[in-house]
Structures are given as structure tokens and as C-alpha cells.
PDB file of C-alpha atoms in Angstrom:
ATOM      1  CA  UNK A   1     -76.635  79.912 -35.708  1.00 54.00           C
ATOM      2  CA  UNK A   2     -78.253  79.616 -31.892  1.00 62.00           C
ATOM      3  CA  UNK A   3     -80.999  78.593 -30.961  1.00 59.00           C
ATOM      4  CA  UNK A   4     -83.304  77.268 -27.829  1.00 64.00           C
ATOM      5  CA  UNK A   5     -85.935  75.142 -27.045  1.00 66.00           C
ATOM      6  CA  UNK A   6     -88.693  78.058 -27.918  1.00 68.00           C
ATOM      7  CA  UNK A   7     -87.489  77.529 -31.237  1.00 66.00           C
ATOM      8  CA  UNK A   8     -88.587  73.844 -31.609  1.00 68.00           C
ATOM      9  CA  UNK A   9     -91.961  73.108 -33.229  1.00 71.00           C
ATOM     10  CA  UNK A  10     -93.264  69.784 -33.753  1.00 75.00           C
ATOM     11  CA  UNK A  11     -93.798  68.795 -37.409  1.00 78.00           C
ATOM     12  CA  UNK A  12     -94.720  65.450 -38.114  1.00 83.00           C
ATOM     13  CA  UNK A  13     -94.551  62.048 -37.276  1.00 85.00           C
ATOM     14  CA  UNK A  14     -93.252  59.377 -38.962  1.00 85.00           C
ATOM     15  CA  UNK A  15     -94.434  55.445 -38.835  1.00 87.00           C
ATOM     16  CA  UNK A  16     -92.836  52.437 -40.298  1.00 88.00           C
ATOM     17  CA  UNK A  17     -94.850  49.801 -41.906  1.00 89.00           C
ATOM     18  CA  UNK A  18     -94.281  46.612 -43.807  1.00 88.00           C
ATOM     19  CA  UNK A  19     -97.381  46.608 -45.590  1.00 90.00           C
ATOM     20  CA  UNK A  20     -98.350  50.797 -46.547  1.00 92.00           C
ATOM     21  CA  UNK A  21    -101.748  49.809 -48.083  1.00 93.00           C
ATOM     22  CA  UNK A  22    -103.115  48.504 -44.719  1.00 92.00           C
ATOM     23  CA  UNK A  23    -101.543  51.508 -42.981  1.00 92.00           C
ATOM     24  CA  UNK A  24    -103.071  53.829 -45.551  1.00 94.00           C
ATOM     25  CA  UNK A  25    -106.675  51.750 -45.008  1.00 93.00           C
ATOM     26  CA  UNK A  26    -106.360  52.270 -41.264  1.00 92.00           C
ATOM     27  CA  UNK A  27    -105.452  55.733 -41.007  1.00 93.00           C
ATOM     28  CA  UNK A  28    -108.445  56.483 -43.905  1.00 94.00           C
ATOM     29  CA  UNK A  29    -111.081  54.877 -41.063  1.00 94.00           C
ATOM     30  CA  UNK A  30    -109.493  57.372 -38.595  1.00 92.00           C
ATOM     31  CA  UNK A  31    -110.284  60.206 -41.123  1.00 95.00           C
ATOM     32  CA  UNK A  32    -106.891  61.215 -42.750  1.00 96.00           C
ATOM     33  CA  UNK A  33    -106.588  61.971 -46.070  1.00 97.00           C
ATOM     34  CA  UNK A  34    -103.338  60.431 -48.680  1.00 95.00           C
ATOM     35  CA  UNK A  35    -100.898  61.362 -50.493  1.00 91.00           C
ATOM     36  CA  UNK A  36    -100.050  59.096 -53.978  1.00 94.00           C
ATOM     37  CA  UNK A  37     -97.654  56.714 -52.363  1.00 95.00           C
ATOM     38  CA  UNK A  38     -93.882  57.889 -53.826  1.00 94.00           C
ATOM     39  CA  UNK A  39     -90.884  56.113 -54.046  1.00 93.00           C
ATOM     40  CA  UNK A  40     -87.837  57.606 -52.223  1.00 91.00           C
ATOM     41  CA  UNK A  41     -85.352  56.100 -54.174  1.00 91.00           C
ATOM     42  CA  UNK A  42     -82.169  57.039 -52.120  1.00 89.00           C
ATOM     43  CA  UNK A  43     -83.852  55.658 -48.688  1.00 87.00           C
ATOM     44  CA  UNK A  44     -85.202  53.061 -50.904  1.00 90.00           C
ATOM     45  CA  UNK A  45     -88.510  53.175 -49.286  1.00 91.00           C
ATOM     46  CA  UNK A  46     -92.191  54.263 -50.302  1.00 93.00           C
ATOM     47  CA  UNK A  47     -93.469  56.932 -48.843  1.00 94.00           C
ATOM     48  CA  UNK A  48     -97.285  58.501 -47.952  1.00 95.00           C
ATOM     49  CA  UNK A  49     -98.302  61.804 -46.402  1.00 96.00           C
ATOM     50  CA  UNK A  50    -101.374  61.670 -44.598  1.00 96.00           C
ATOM     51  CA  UNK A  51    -103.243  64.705 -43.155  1.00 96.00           C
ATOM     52  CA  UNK A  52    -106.759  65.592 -41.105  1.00 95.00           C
ATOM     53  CA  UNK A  53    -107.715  68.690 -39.952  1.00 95.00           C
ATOM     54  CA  UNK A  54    -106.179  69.742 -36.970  1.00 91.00           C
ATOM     55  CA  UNK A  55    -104.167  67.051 -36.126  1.00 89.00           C
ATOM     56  CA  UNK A  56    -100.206  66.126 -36.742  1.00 87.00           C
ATOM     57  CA  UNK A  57     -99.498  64.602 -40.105  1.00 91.00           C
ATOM     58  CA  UNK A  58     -98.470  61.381 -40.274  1.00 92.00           C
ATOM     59  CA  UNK A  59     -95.314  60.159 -43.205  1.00 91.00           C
ATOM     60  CA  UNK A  60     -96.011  56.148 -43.898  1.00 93.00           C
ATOM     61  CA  UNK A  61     -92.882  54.701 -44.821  1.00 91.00           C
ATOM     62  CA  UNK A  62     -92.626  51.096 -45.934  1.00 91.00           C
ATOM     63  CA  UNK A  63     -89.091  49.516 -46.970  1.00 91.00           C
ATOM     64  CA  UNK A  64     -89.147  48.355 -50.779  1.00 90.00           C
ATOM     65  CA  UNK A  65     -86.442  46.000 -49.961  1.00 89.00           C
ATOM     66  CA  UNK A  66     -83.903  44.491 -47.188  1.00 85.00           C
ATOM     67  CA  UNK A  67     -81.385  46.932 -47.755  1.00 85.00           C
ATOM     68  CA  UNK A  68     -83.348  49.841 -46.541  1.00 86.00           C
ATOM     69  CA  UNK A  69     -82.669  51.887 -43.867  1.00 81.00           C
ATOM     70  CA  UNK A  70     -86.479  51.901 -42.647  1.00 81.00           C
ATOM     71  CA  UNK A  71     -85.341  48.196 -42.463  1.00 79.00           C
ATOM     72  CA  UNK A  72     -83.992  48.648 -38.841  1.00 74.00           C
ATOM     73  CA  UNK A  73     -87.844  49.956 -37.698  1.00 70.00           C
ATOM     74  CA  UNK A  74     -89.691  46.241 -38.875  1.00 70.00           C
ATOM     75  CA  UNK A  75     -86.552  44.415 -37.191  1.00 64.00           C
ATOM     76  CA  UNK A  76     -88.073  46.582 -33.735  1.00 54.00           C
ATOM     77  CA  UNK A  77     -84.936  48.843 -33.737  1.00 45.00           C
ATOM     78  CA  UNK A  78     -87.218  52.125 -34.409  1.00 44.00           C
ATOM     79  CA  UNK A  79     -91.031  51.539 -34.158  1.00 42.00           C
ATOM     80  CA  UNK A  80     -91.846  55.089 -34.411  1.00 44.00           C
ATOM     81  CA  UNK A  81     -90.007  57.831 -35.695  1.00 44.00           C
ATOM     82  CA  UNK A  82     -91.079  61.899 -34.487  1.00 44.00           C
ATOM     83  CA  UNK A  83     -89.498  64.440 -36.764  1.00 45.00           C
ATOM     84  CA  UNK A  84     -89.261  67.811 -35.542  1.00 43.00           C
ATOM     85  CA  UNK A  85     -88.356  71.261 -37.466  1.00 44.00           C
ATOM     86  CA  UNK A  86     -86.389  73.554 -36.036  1.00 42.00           C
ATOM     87  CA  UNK A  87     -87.143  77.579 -36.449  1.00 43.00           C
ATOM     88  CA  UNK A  88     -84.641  79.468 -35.947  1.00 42.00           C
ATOM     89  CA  UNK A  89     -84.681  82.851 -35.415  1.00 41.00           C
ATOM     90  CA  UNK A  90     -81.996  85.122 -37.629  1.00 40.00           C
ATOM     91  CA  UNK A  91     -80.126  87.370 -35.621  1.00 40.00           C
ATOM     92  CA  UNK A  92     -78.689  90.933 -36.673  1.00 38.00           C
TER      93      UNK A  92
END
């Protein structure tokens, strides 16, 4: 499959956090709504999806333990993590 640039669209952004409730409490002031936090088992992390209108959505994640990979983003290794999608375009 090709693709360029054109083809990249921004999907969400991802922040790491050692304490998800606060997160949650601060991004509720700023207006976004929450998910249920989740646990993803195989990253062995918990997880949040917050949205508001018109604006990027933001995935909490928050290590449950020291083995985690989100682990490496408290220690200062990754403070902030942008995900993007790619859209490719099928060619004939």
C-alpha cells in the first residue's frame, strides 16, 4: 500500500498520568466528557477516553503497576504521546 502525507489525519492524543482520577477531574473543569475507566490488560494500564465538542480527544492512561509500558512516560521518557491514523487511499 502507498501513501503520502495528504493521507495523514490527526486522531487523538494520548497523556500519561500516575493518578487518572485527578486527570479525569481536571479535564471535567475544562469541559470534556469520560469514558468508564477500562483496564487494558495486555499494556497493563487503565485507560479513559475523554471527548468535547470540537476539540481532539484525549486517551488517559495511567500504569496499574511497574511493569507497564506507560511506565517509561512517569519516569519522563514519554510525557505526551500523539497518535495519528493513517487513511489510505485503495488504489485500482
Amino acid at each position: 500500500m502507498e501513501f503520502d502525507q495528504k493521507n495523514i489525519l490527526f486522531h487523538h492524543t494520548g497523556v500519561i498520568t500516575d493518578d487518572i482520577e485527578s486527570s479525569i477531574s481536571f479535564f471535567s473543569k475544562l469541559g470534556y466528557t469520560t469514558s468508564n475507566i477500562y483496564n487494558d490488560k495486555p499494556q497493563q494500564t487503565f485507560v479513559a477516553i475523554l471527548n468535547k465538542t470540537n476539540s481532539p480527544m484525549i486517551e488517559l492512561v495511567s500504569p496499574m503497576n511497574s511493569n507497564s509500558p506507560a511506565q517509561a512516560g512517569l519516569l519522563g521518557l514519554v510525557l505526551v504521546l500523539i497518535i495519528f491514523v493513517l487513511k489510505l487511499k485503495m488504489q485500482n
